[in-house]
Amino acid sequence: SQQGEEDPQALSIQEGENATMNCSYKTSINNLQWYRQNSGRGLVHLILIRSNEREKHSGRLRVTLDTSKKSSSLLITASRAADTASYFCATASALNTGTASKLTFGTGTRLQVTL
Amino acid sequence: KAGVTQTPRYLIKTRGQQVTLSCSPISGHRSVSWYQQTPGQGLQFLFEYFSETQRNKGNFPGRFSGRQFSNSRSEMNVSTLELGDSALYLCASVPLAGVGNEQFFGPGTRLTVL
């Protein structure tokens, strides 16, 4: 089963607007990652934030992490039509010591950016 | 560097058959993980291989198995296919051992079970 939930499930905005997606998770984490998926294709890594970080930026992306609330948000500023995709948060559990790669994904947010 | 490759990209099988999917990680990556994506269950972890050893396994029945070869290429096998096995199967490779590094995903294999 999914560890986390994302909201909204779907988001429709116009080009130039900002898009904010939220992710909640259930267990202690080592880090949280955001991925993007275009139309049922492979996932593309966007950004990783570690449990001891509160905010991280990468280009037009801003991620925040609140471990006390077990939640994260992804902000995409000045959205473009090319940002249309599904966005997933994924957590690496703090219990997975020695295990490199198990990620637990959220339910995803479908973002539609219109011209 | 070439990305993660998965073959075949599309596959149609009937119930009861078995299927083998292949994943070649990025050169130099030694860890490969497999995920199943369905509309109902979302993205779920299947298993992870590192240096030919399974290090972690998700909550899937024994019909799902995998292996990794000495060149880090990995295969997963699903026996006695069921309709519910229809999904996008994604493989990911990781450059470094250690918890929670960025993963590089392949394009996936779309399996349809009729």
JSON list of C-alpha atoms in Angstrom, two decimals:
[
{"chain": "A", "resi": 1, "resn": "SER", "atom": "CA", "xyz": [0.00, 0.00, 0.00]},
{"chain": "A", "resi": 2, "resn": "GLN", "atom": "CA", "xyz": [1.03, 3.58, -0.46]},
{"chain": "A", "resi": 3, "resn": "GLN", "atom": "CA", "xyz": [2.74, 5.22, 2.44]},
{"chain": "A", "resi": 4, "resn": "GLY", "atom": "CA", "xyz": [1.55, 8.68, 1.69]},
{"chain": "A", "resi": 5, "resn": "GLU", "atom": "CA", "xyz": [-1.16, 10.77, 0.24]},
{"chain": "A", "resi": 6, "resn": "GLU", "atom": "CA", "xyz": [-0.81, 13.71, -2.05]},
{"chain": "A", "resi": 7, "resn": "ASP", "atom": "CA", "xyz": [-3.19, 16.53, -2.59]},
{"chain": "A", "resi": 8, "resn": "PRO", "atom": "CA", "xyz": [-4.67, 17.75, -4.64]},
{"chain": "A", "resi": 9, "resn": "GLN", "atom": "CA", "xyz": [-5.17, 14.67, -6.81]},
{"chain": "A", "resi": 10, "resn": "ALA", "atom": "CA", "xyz": [-5.46, 16.95, -9.81]},
{"chain": "A", "resi": 11, "resn": "LEU", "atom": "CA", "xyz": [-4.55, 20.56, -10.39]},
{"chain": "A", "resi": 12, "resn": "SER", "atom": "CA", "xyz": [-5.29, 22.73, -13.40]},
{"chain": "A", "resi": 13, "resn": "ILE", "atom": "CA", "xyz": [-3.62, 26.11, -13.75]},
{"chain": "A", "resi": 14, "resn": "GLN", "atom": "CA", "xyz": [-2.69, 28.58, -16.45]},
{"chain": "A", "resi": 15, "resn": "GLU", "atom": "CA", "xyz": [0.79, 29.13, -17.74]},
{"chain": "A", "resi": 16, "resn": "GLY", "atom": "CA", "xyz": [2.70, 31.56, -15.58]},
{"chain": "A", "resi": 17, "resn": "GLU", "atom": "CA", "xyz": [0.87, 30.65, -12.38]},
{"chain": "A", "resi": 18, "resn": "ASN", "atom": "CA", "xyz": [2.45, 28.80, -9.48]},
{"chain": "A", "resi": 19, "resn": "ALA", "atom": "CA", "xyz": [1.55, 25.21, -8.66]},
{"chain": "A", "resi": 20, "resn": "THR", "atom": "CA", "xyz": [1.69, 23.79, -5.16]},
{"chain": "A", "resi": 21, "resn": "MET", "atom": "CA", "xyz": [1.38, 20.10, -4.33]},
{"chain": "A", "resi": 22, "resn": "ASN", "atom": "CA", "xyz": [1.37, 18.57, -0.88]},
{"chain": "A", "resi": 23, "resn": "CYS", "atom": "CA", "xyz": [2.51, 15.20, 0.34]},
{"chain": "A", "resi": 24, "resn": "SER", "atom": "CA", "xyz": [1.94, 13.49, 3.66]},
{"chain": "A", "resi": 25, "resn": "TYR", "atom": "CA", "xyz": [3.67, 10.36, 4.85]},
{"chain": "A", "resi": 26, "resn": "LYS", "atom": "CA", "xyz": [3.42, 8.03, 7.82]},
{"chain": "A", "resi": 27, "resn": "THR", "atom": "CA", "xyz": [6.78, 6.86, 9.13]},
{"chain": "A", "resi": 28, "resn": "SER", "atom": "CA", "xyz": [10.15, 8.36, 10.00]},
{"chain": "A", "resi": 29, "resn": "ILE", "atom": "CA", "xyz": [12.15, 9.11, 6.91]},
{"chain": "A", "resi": 30, "resn": "ASN", "atom": "CA", "xyz": [15.76, 9.47, 5.87]},
{"chain": "A", "resi": 31, "resn": "ASN", "atom": "CA", "xyz": [14.80, 11.70, 2.96]},
{"chain": "A", "resi": 32, "resn": "LEU", "atom": "CA", "xyz": [11.94, 12.64, 0.69]},
{"chain": "A", "resi": 33, "resn": "GLN", "atom": "CA", "xyz": [12.17, 12.89, -3.07]},
{"chain": "A", "resi": 34, "resn": "TRP", "atom": "CA", "xyz": [9.93, 14.30, -5.76]},
{"chain": "A", "resi": 35, "resn": "TYR", "atom": "CA", "xyz": [9.57, 12.69, -9.16]},
{"chain": "A", "resi": 36, "resn": "ARG", "atom": "CA", "xyz": [7.76, 13.65, -12.32]},
{"chain": "A", "resi": 37, "resn": "GLN", "atom": "CA", "xyz": [6.07, 11.29, -14.77]},
{"chain": "A", "resi": 38, "resn": "ASN", "atom": "CA", "xyz": [4.83, 12.14, -18.24]},
{"chain": "A", "resi": 39, "resn": "SER", "atom": "CA", "xyz": [1.90, 10.09, -19.57]},
{"chain": "A", "resi": 40, "resn": "GLY", "atom": "CA", "xyz": [2.71, 6.69, -18.08]},
{"chain": "A", "resi": 41, "resn": "ARG", "atom": "CA", "xyz": [6.38, 6.84, -18.89]},
{"chain": "A", "resi": 42, "resn": "GLY", "atom": "CA", "xyz": [9.35, 6.49, -16.58]},
{"chain": "A", "resi": 43, "resn": "LEU", "atom": "CA", "xyz": [9.88, 8.70, -13.57]},
{"chain": "A", "resi": 44, "resn": "VAL", "atom": "CA", "xyz": [12.30, 11.61, -13.60]},
{"chain": "A", "resi": 45, "resn": "HIS", "atom": "CA", "xyz": [13.95, 12.68, -10.37]},
{"chain": "A", "resi": 46, "resn": "LEU", "atom": "CA", "xyz": [13.36, 16.34, -9.53]},
{"chain": "A", "resi": 47, "resn": "ILE", "atom": "CA", "xyz": [14.74, 17.03, -6.09]},
{"chain": "A", "resi": 48, "resn": "LEU", "atom": "CA", "xyz": [15.75, 15.31, -2.85]},
{"chain": "A", "resi": 49, "resn": "ILE", "atom": "CA", "xyz": [15.43, 16.81, 0.62]},
{"chain": "A", "resi": 50, "resn": "ARG", "atom": "CA", "xyz": [16.97, 15.13, 3.65]},
{"chain": "A", "resi": 51, "resn": "SER", "atom": "CA", "xyz": [15.22, 14.78, 6.98]},
{"chain": "A", "resi": 52, "resn": "ASN", "atom": "CA", "xyz": [17.44, 17.42, 8.59]},
{"chain": "A", "resi": 53, "resn": "GLU", "atom": "CA", "xyz": [16.63, 20.00, 5.90]},
{"chain": "A", "resi": 54, "resn": "ARG", "atom": "CA", "xyz": [13.60, 22.25, 5.90]},
{"chain": "A", "resi": 55, "resn": "GLU", "atom": "CA", "xyz": [13.69, 23.82, 2.48]},
{"chain": "A", "resi": 56, "resn": "LYS", "atom": "CA", "xyz": [15.46, 23.27, -0.80]},
{"chain": "A", "resi": 57, "resn": "HIS", "atom": "CA", "xyz": [15.46, 25.03, -4.16]},
{"chain": "A", "resi": 58, "resn": "SER", "atom": "CA", "xyz": [16.29, 23.87, -7.64]},
{"chain": "A", "resi": 59, "resn": "GLY", "atom": "CA", "xyz": [15.53, 26.23, -10.50]},
{"chain": "A", "resi": 60, "resn": "ARG", "atom": "CA", "xyz": [11.78, 26.89, -10.47]},
{"chain": "A", "resi": 61, "resn": "LEU", "atom": "CA", "xyz": [11.23, 24.22, -7.83]},
{"chain": "A", "resi": 62, "resn": "ARG", "atom": "CA", "xyz": [10.96, 24.81, -4.11]},
{"chain": "A", "resi": 63, "resn": "VAL", "atom": "CA", "xyz": [10.47, 21.95, -1.68]},
{"chain": "A", "resi": 64, "resn": "THR", "atom": "CA", "xyz": [9.70, 22.21, 2.00]},
{"chain": "A", "resi": 65, "resn": "LEU", "atom": "CA", "xyz": [9.75, 19.45, 4.58]},
{"chain": "A", "resi": 66, "resn": "ASP", "atom": "CA", "xyz": [8.09, 19.44, 7.99]},
{"chain": "A", "resi": 67, "resn": "THR", "atom": "CA", "xyz": [9.06, 16.23, 9.77]},
{"chain": "A", "resi": 68, "resn": "SER", "atom": "CA", "xyz": [6.95, 17.09, 12.82]},
{"chain": "A", "resi": 69, "resn": "LYS", "atom": "CA", "xyz": [3.86, 17.08, 10.61]},
{"chain": "A", "resi": 70, "resn": "LYS", "atom": "CA", "xyz": [5.20, 14.37, 8.31]},
{"chain": "A", "resi": 71, "resn": "SER", "atom": "CA", "xyz": [4.47, 16.51, 5.30]},
{"chain": "A", "resi": 72, "resn": "SER", "atom": "CA", "xyz": [6.19, 18.10, 2.33]},
{"chain": "A", "resi": 73, "resn": "SER", "atom": "CA", "xyz": [5.21, 20.52, -0.38]},
{"chain": "A", "resi": 74, "resn": "LEU", "atom": "CA", "xyz": [6.47, 21.08, -3.89]},
{"chain": "A", "resi": 75, "resn": "LEU", "atom": "CA", "xyz": [6.09, 24.52, -5.43]},
{"chain": "A", "resi": 76, "resn": "ILE", "atom": "CA", "xyz": [6.62, 25.04, -9.14]},
{"chain": "A", "resi": 77, "resn": "THR", "atom": "CA", "xyz": [6.87, 28.73, -9.94]},
{"chain": "A", "resi": 78, "resn": "ALA", "atom": "CA", "xyz": [5.97, 30.34, -13.26]},
{"chain": "A", "resi": 79, "resn": "SER", "atom": "CA", "xyz": [4.49, 27.12, -14.65]},
{"chain": "A", "resi": 80, "resn": "ARG", "atom": "CA", "xyz": [4.84, 26.23, -18.30]},
{"chain": "A", "resi": 81, "resn": "ALA", "atom": "CA", "xyz": [2.77, 23.97, -20.51]},
{"chain": "A", "resi": 82, "resn": "ALA", "atom": "CA", "xyz": [5.72, 21.58, -20.53]},
{"chain": "A", "resi": 83, "resn": "ASP", "atom": "CA", "xyz": [5.28, 21.11, -16.76]},
{"chain": "A", "resi": 84, "resn": "THR", "atom": "CA", "xyz": [2.09, 19.15, -17.46]},
{"chain": "A", "resi": 85, "resn": "ALA", "atom": "CA", "xyz": [2.71, 15.76, -15.85]},
{"chain": "A", "resi": 86, "resn": "SER", "atom": "CA", "xyz": [2.06, 13.71, -12.74]},
{"chain": "A", "resi": 87, "resn": "TYR", "atom": "CA", "xyz": [4.17, 14.49, -9.70]},
{"chain": "A", "resi": 88, "resn": "PHE", "atom": "CA", "xyz": [4.97, 11.96, -6.99]},
{"chain": "A", "resi": 89, "resn": "CYS", "atom": "CA", "xyz": [6.62, 12.25, -3.65]},
{"chain": "A", "resi": 90, "resn": "ALA", "atom": "CA", "xyz": [8.65, 9.27, -2.48]},
{"chain": "A", "resi": 91, "resn": "THR", "atom": "CA", "xyz": [10.15, 8.55, 0.90]},
{"chain": "A", "resi": 92, "resn": "ALA", "atom": "CA", "xyz": [13.15, 6.54, 1.96]},
{"chain": "A", "resi": 93, "resn": "SER", "atom": "CA", "xyz": [12.47, 5.15, 5.39]},
{"chain": "A", "resi": 94, "resn": "ALA", "atom": "CA", "xyz": [14.84, 5.87, 8.24]},
{"chain": "A", "resi": 95, "resn": "LEU", "atom": "CA", "xyz": [14.49, 2.18, 9.09]},
{"chain": "A", "resi": 96, "resn": "ASN", "atom": "CA", "xyz": [15.99, 1.07, 5.79]},
{"chain": "A", "resi": 97, "resn": "THR", "atom": "CA", "xyz": [19.56, 1.24, 7.01]},
{"chain": "A", "resi": 98, "resn": "GLY", "atom": "CA", "xyz": [21.80, -0.55, 4.60]},
{"chain": "A", "resi": 99, "resn": "THR", "atom": "CA", "xyz": [19.07, -0.80, 2.04]},
{"chain": "A", "resi": 100, "resn": "ALA", "atom": "CA", "xyz": [19.79, 1.60, -0.73]},
{"chain": "A", "resi": 101, "resn": "SER", "atom": "CA", "xyz": [16.79, 1.88, -2.82]},
{"chain": "A", "resi": 102, "resn": "LYS", "atom": "CA", "xyz": [13.37, 1.13, -1.45]},
{"chain": "A", "resi": 103, "resn": "LEU", "atom": "CA", "xyz": [11.15, 4.12, -2.03]},
{"chain": "A", "resi": 104, "resn": "THR", "atom": "CA", "xyz": [7.55, 4.40, -0.93]},
{"chain": "A", "resi": 105, "resn": "PHE", "atom": "CA", "xyz": [5.53, 6.58, -3.26]},
{"chain": "A", "resi": 106, "resn": "GLY", "atom": "CA", "xyz": [2.59, 8.85, -2.69]},
{"chain": "A", "resi": 107, "resn": "THR", "atom": "CA", "xyz": [-0.57, 8.78, -4.75]},
{"chain": "A", "resi": 108, "resn": "GLY", "atom": "CA", "xyz": [0.52, 11.54, -7.08]},
{"chain": "A", "resi": 109, "resn": "THR", "atom": "CA", "xyz": [-0.84, 14.87, -8.30]},
{"chain": "A", "resi": 110, "resn": "ARG", "atom": "CA", "xyz": [-1.82, 15.31, -11.93]},
{"chain": "A", "resi": 111, "resn": "LEU", "atom": "CA", "xyz": [-0.86, 18.82, -13.01]},
{"chain": "A", "resi": 112, "resn": "GLN", "atom": "CA", "xyz": [-2.34, 20.36, -16.14]},
{"chain": "A", "resi": 113, "resn": "VAL", "atom": "CA", "xyz": [-0.87, 23.67, -17.28]},
{"chain": "A", "resi": 114, "resn": "THR", "atom": "CA", "xyz": [-2.85, 25.38, -20.01]},
{"chain": "A", "resi": 115, "resn": "LEU", "atom": "CA", "xyz": [-1.82, 28.21, -22.30]},
{"chain": "B", "resi": 1, "resn": "LYS", "atom": "CA", "xyz": [26.02, 7.68, -20.52]},
{"chain": "B", "resi": 2, "resn": "ALA", "atom": "CA", "xyz": [23.10, 5.68, -21.76]},
{"chain": "B", "resi": 3, "resn": "GLY", "atom": "CA", "xyz": [20.08, 5.66, -19.49]},
{"chain": "B", "resi": 4, "resn": "VAL", "atom": "CA", "xyz": [18.27, 2.74, -17.95]},
{"chain": "B", "resi": 5, "resn": "THR", "atom": "CA", "xyz": [16.87, 0.48, -20.64]},
{"chain": "B", "resi": 6, "resn": "GLN", "atom": "CA", "xyz": [13.96, -1.89, -20.30]},
{"chain": "B", "resi": 7, "resn": "THR", "atom": "CA", "xyz": [12.83, -4.54, -22.71]},
{"chain": "B", "resi": 8, "resn": "PRO", "atom": "CA", "xyz": [10.36, -5.19, -24.06]},
{"chain": "B", "resi": 9, "resn": "ARG", "atom": "CA", "xyz": [8.47, -1.89, -23.90]},
{"chain": "B", "resi": 10, "resn": "TYR", "atom": "CA", "xyz": [5.09, -3.49, -24.46]},
{"chain": "B", "resi": 11, "resn": "LEU", "atom": "CA", "xyz": [3.89, -7.01, -23.83]},
{"chain": "B", "resi": 12, "resn": "ILE", "atom": "CA", "xyz": [0.55, -8.76, -24.15]},
{"chain": "B", "resi": 13, "resn": "LYS", "atom": "CA", "xyz": [0.05, -12.10, -22.42]},
{"chain": "B", "resi": 14, "resn": "THR", "atom": "CA", "xyz": [-2.89, -14.27, -21.43]},
{"chain": "B", "resi": 15, "resn": "ARG", "atom": "CA", "xyz": [-3.83, -15.49, -17.98]},
{"chain": "B", "resi": 16, "resn": "GLY", "atom": "CA", "xyz": [-1.76, -18.39, -16.76]},
{"chain": "B", "resi": 17, "resn": "GLN", "atom": "CA", "xyz": [1.27, -17.58, -18.88]},
{"chain": "B", "resi": 18, "resn": "GLN", "atom": "CA", "xyz": [4.57, -16.37, -17.49]},
{"chain": "B", "resi": 19, "resn": "VAL", "atom": "CA", "xyz": [6.61, -13.36, -18.47]},
{"chain": "B", "resi": 20, "resn": "THR", "atom": "CA", "xyz": [10.21, -12.16, -18.11]},
{"chain": "B", "resi": 21, "resn": "LEU", "atom": "CA", "xyz": [11.11, -8.50, -18.16]},
{"chain": "B", "resi": 22, "resn": "SER", "atom": "CA", "xyz": [14.63, -7.18, -18.51]},
{"chain": "B", "resi": 23, "resn": "CYS", "atom": "CA", "xyz": [16.38, -4.10, -17.17]},
{"chain": "B", "resi": 24, "resn": "SER", "atom": "CA", "xyz": [19.85, -2.81, -17.93]},
{"chain": "B", "resi": 25, "resn": "PRO", "atom": "CA", "xyz": [20.99, -0.17, -15.42]},
{"chain": "B", "resi": 26, "resn": "ILE", "atom": "CA", "xyz": [23.18, 2.78, -16.16]},
{"chain": "B", "resi": 27, "resn": "SER", "atom": "CA", "xyz": [26.78, 1.71, -16.58]},
{"chain": "B", "resi": 28, "resn": "GLY", "atom": "CA", "xyz": [28.49, 1.57, -13.20]},
{"chain": "B", "resi": 29, "resn": "HIS", "atom": "CA", "xyz": [25.26, 1.36, -11.20]},
{"chain": "B", "resi": 30, "resn": "ARG", "atom": "CA", "xyz": [25.11, -1.81, -9.14]},
{"chain": "B", "resi": 31, "resn": "SER", "atom": "CA", "xyz": [21.71, -1.51, -7.50]},
{"chain": "B", "resi": 32, "resn": "VAL", "atom": "CA", "xyz": [18.49, -2.18, -9.39]},
{"chain": "B", "resi": 33, "resn": "SER", "atom": "CA", "xyz": [14.98, -1.85, -8.01]},
{"chain": "B", "resi": 34, "resn": "TRP", "atom": "CA", "xyz": [11.68, -2.84, -9.56]},
{"chain": "B", "resi": 35, "resn": "TYR", "atom": "CA", "xyz": [8.32, -1.15, -9.10]},
{"chain": "B", "resi": 36, "resn": "GLN", "atom": "CA", "xyz": [4.80, -1.93, -10.27]},
{"chain": "B", "resi": 37, "resn": "GLN", "atom": "CA", "xyz": [2.46, 0.90, -11.20]},
{"chain": "B", "resi": 38, "resn": "THR", "atom": "CA", "xyz": [-1.29, 0.39, -11.52]},
{"chain": "B", "resi": 39, "resn": "PRO", "atom": "CA", "xyz": [-4.17, 2.86, -11.48]},
{"chain": "B", "resi": 40, "resn": "GLY", "atom": "CA", "xyz": [-5.60, 1.25, -8.36]},
{"chain": "B", "resi": 41, "resn": "GLN", "atom": "CA", "xyz": [-2.53, 0.66, -6.21]},
{"chain": "B", "resi": 42, "resn": "GLY", "atom": "CA", "xyz": [-0.19, 3.30, -7.58]},
{"chain": "B", "resi": 43, "resn": "LEU", "atom": "CA", "xyz": [3.55, 2.76, -7.45]},
{"chain": "B", "resi": 44, "resn": "GLN", "atom": "CA", "xyz": [4.61, -0.18, -5.34]},
{"chain": "B", "resi": 45, "resn": "PHE", "atom": "CA", "xyz": [8.06, -1.53, -4.59]},
{"chain": "B", "resi": 46, "resn": "LEU", "atom": "CA", "xyz": [8.69, -5.08, -5.81]},
{"chain": "B", "resi": 47, "resn": "PHE", "atom": "CA", "xyz": [12.31, -5.84, -4.95]},
{"chain": "B", "resi": 48, "resn": "GLU", "atom": "CA", "xyz": [15.84, -4.56, -5.00]},
{"chain": "B", "resi": 49, "resn": "TYR", "atom": "CA", "xyz": [19.03, -6.25, -6.12]},
{"chain": "B", "resi": 50, "resn": "PHE", "atom": "CA", "xyz": [22.58, -5.29, -5.33]},
{"chain": "B", "resi": 51, "resn": "SER", "atom": "CA", "xyz": [25.62, -7.28, -6.43]},
{"chain": "B", "resi": 52, "resn": "GLU", "atom": "CA", "xyz": [23.43, -10.19, -7.55]},
{"chain": "B", "resi": 53, "resn": "THR", "atom": "CA", "xyz": [21.71, -10.42, -4.14]},
{"chain": "B", "resi": 54, "resn": "GLN", "atom": "CA", "xyz": [18.14, -9.54, -3.32]},
{"chain": "B", "resi": 55, "resn": "ARG", "atom": "CA", "xyz": [18.33, -7.01, -0.51]},
{"chain": "B", "resi": 56, "resn": "ASN", "atom": "CA", "xyz": [14.72, -6.13, -0.05]},
{"chain": "B", "resi": 57, "resn": "LYS", "atom": "CA", "xyz": [11.36, -7.40, -1.18]},
{"chain": "B", "resi": 58, "resn": "GLY", "atom": "CA", "xyz": [7.97, -5.78, -1.28]},
{"chain": "B", "resi": 59, "resn": "ASN", "atom": "CA", "xyz": [4.65, -7.30, -0.38]},
{"chain": "B", "resi": 60, "resn": "PHE", "atom": "CA", "xyz": [4.00, -9.32, -3.51]},
{"chain": "B", "resi": 61, "resn": "PRO", "atom": "CA", "xyz": [3.18, -13.02, -3.91]},
{"chain": "B", "resi": 62, "resn": "GLY", "atom": "CA", "xyz": [5.84, -15.56, -4.73]},
{"chain": "B", "resi": 63, "resn": "ARG", "atom": "CA", "xyz": [4.76, -15.50, -8.38]},
{"chain": "B", "resi": 64, "resn": "PHE", "atom": "CA", "xyz": [6.92, -12.42, -8.66]},
{"chain": "B", "resi": 65, "resn": "SER", "atom": "CA", "xyz": [10.62, -13.13, -8.68]},
{"chain": "B", "resi": 66, "resn": "GLY", "atom": "CA", "xyz": [13.78, -11.57, -9.93]},
{"chain": "B", "resi": 67, "resn": "ARG", "atom": "CA", "xyz": [17.47, -11.93, -10.31]},
{"chain": "B", "resi": 68, "resn": "GLN", "atom": "CA", "xyz": [20.53, -9.90, -11.11]},
{"chain": "B", "resi": 69, "resn": "PHE", "atom": "CA", "xyz": [23.50, -10.90, -13.19]},
{"chain": "B", "resi": 70, "resn": "SER", "atom": "CA", "xyz": [27.16, -10.14, -12.69]},
{"chain": "B", "resi": 71, "resn": "ASN", "atom": "CA", "xyz": [26.95, -7.27, -15.18]},
{"chain": "B", "resi": 72, "resn": "SER", "atom": "CA", "xyz": [24.18, -5.72, -13.00]},
{"chain": "B", "resi": 73, "resn": "ARG", "atom": "CA", "xyz": [21.46, -6.40, -15.56]},
{"chain": "B", "resi": 74, "resn": "SER", "atom": "CA", "xyz": [18.31, -7.59, -13.87]},
{"chain": "B", "resi": 75, "resn": "GLU", "atom": "CA", "xyz": [15.31, -9.62, -14.86]},
{"chain": "B", "resi": 76, "resn": "MET", "atom": "CA", "xyz": [11.98, -10.03, -13.19]},
{"chain": "B", "resi": 77, "resn": "ASN", "atom": "CA", "xyz": [9.64, -12.92, -13.79]},
{"chain": "B", "resi": 78, "resn": "VAL", "atom": "CA", "xyz": [5.95, -13.25, -13.17]},
{"chain": "B", "resi": 79, "resn": "SER", "atom": "CA", "xyz": [4.51, -16.72, -13.34]},
{"chain": "B", "resi": 80, "resn": "THR", "atom": "CA", "xyz": [0.89, -17.78, -13.70]},
{"chain": "B", "resi": 81, "resn": "LEU", "atom": "CA", "xyz": [-0.21, -14.34, -14.80]},
{"chain": "B", "resi": 82, "resn": "GLU", "atom": "CA", "xyz": [-3.44, -12.88, -13.49]},
{"chain": "B", "resi": 83, "resn": "LEU", "atom": "CA", "xyz": [-5.52, -10.05, -14.92]},
{"chain": "B", "resi": 84, "resn": "GLY", "atom": "CA", "xyz": [-4.46, -7.88, -11.99]},
{"chain": "B", "resi": 85, "resn": "ASP", "atom": "CA", "xyz": [-0.83, -8.14, -13.03]},
{"chain": "B", "resi": 86, "resn": "SER", "atom": "CA", "xyz": [-1.54, -5.75, -15.89]},
{"chain": "B", "resi": 87, "resn": "ALA", "atom": "CA", "xyz": [0.62, -2.77, -15.05]},
{"chain": "B", "resi": 88, "resn": "LEU", "atom": "CA", "xyz": [3.56, -0.61, -15.95]},
{"chain": "B", "resi": 89, "resn": "TYR", "atom": "CA", "xyz": [6.70, -2.23, -14.55]},
{"chain": "B", "resi": 90, "resn": "LEU", "atom": "CA", "xyz": [9.47, 0.23, -13.84]},
{"chain": "B", "resi": 91, "resn": "CYS", "atom": "CA", "xyz": [13.06, -0.47, -13.05]},
{"chain": "B", "resi": 92, "resn": "ALA", "atom": "CA", "xyz": [15.42, 1.98, -11.44]},
{"chain": "B", "resi": 93, "resn": "SER", "atom": "CA", "xyz": [19.14, 2.03, -10.91]},
{"chain": "B", "resi": 94, "resn": "VAL", "atom": "CA", "xyz": [21.09, 3.76, -8.18]},
{"chain": "B", "resi": 95, "resn": "PRO", "atom": "CA", "xyz": [24.69, 4.89, -8.50]},
{"chain": "B", "resi": 96, "resn": "LEU", "atom": "CA", "xyz": [25.73, 4.58, -4.89]},
{"chain": "B", "resi": 97, "resn": "ALA", "atom": "CA", "xyz": [24.90, 2.22, -2.08]},
{"chain": "B", "resi": 98, "resn": "GLY", "atom": "CA", "xyz": [23.25, 3.88, 0.87]},
{"chain": "B", "resi": 99, "resn": "VAL", "atom": "CA", "xyz": [19.82, 4.88, 1.96]},
{"chain": "B", "resi": 100, "resn": "GLY", "atom": "CA", "xyz": [17.66, 6.97, -0.27]},
{"chain": "B", "resi": 101, "resn": "ASN", "atom": "CA", "xyz": [19.76, 8.15, -3.13]},
{"chain": "B", "resi": 102, "resn": "GLU", "atom": "CA", "xyz": [18.31, 9.55, -6.31]},
{"chain": "B", "resi": 103, "resn": "GLN", "atom": "CA", "xyz": [17.02, 6.79, -8.53]},
{"chain": "B", "resi": 104, "resn": "PHE", "atom": "CA", "xyz": [17.19, 6.72, -12.31]},
{"chain": "B", "resi": 105, "resn": "PHE", "atom": "CA", "xyz": [14.16, 5.12, -13.88]},
{"chain": "B", "resi": 106, "resn": "GLY", "atom": "CA", "xyz": [13.77, 3.36, -17.17]},
{"chain": "B", "resi": 107, "resn": "PRO", "atom": "CA", "xyz": [10.81, 3.97, -19.51]},
{"chain": "B", "resi": 108, "resn": "GLY", "atom": "CA", "xyz": [8.98, 0.92, -18.20]},
{"chain": "B", "resi": 109, "resn": "THR", "atom": "CA", "xyz": [7.43, -2.19, -19.66]},
{"chain": "B", "resi": 110, "resn": "ARG", "atom": "CA", "xyz": [3.69, -2.03, -20.18]},
{"chain": "B", "resi": 111, "resn": "LEU", "atom": "CA", "xyz": [2.27, -5.50, -19.49]},
{"chain": "B", "resi": 112, "resn": "THR", "atom": "CA", "xyz": [-1.28, -6.30, -20.49]},
{"chain": "B", "resi": 113, "resn": "VAL", "atom": "CA", "xyz": [-2.79, -9.59, -19.33]},
{"chain": "B", "resi": 114, "resn": "LEU", "atom": "CA", "xyz": [-5.86, -10.76, -21.23]}
]
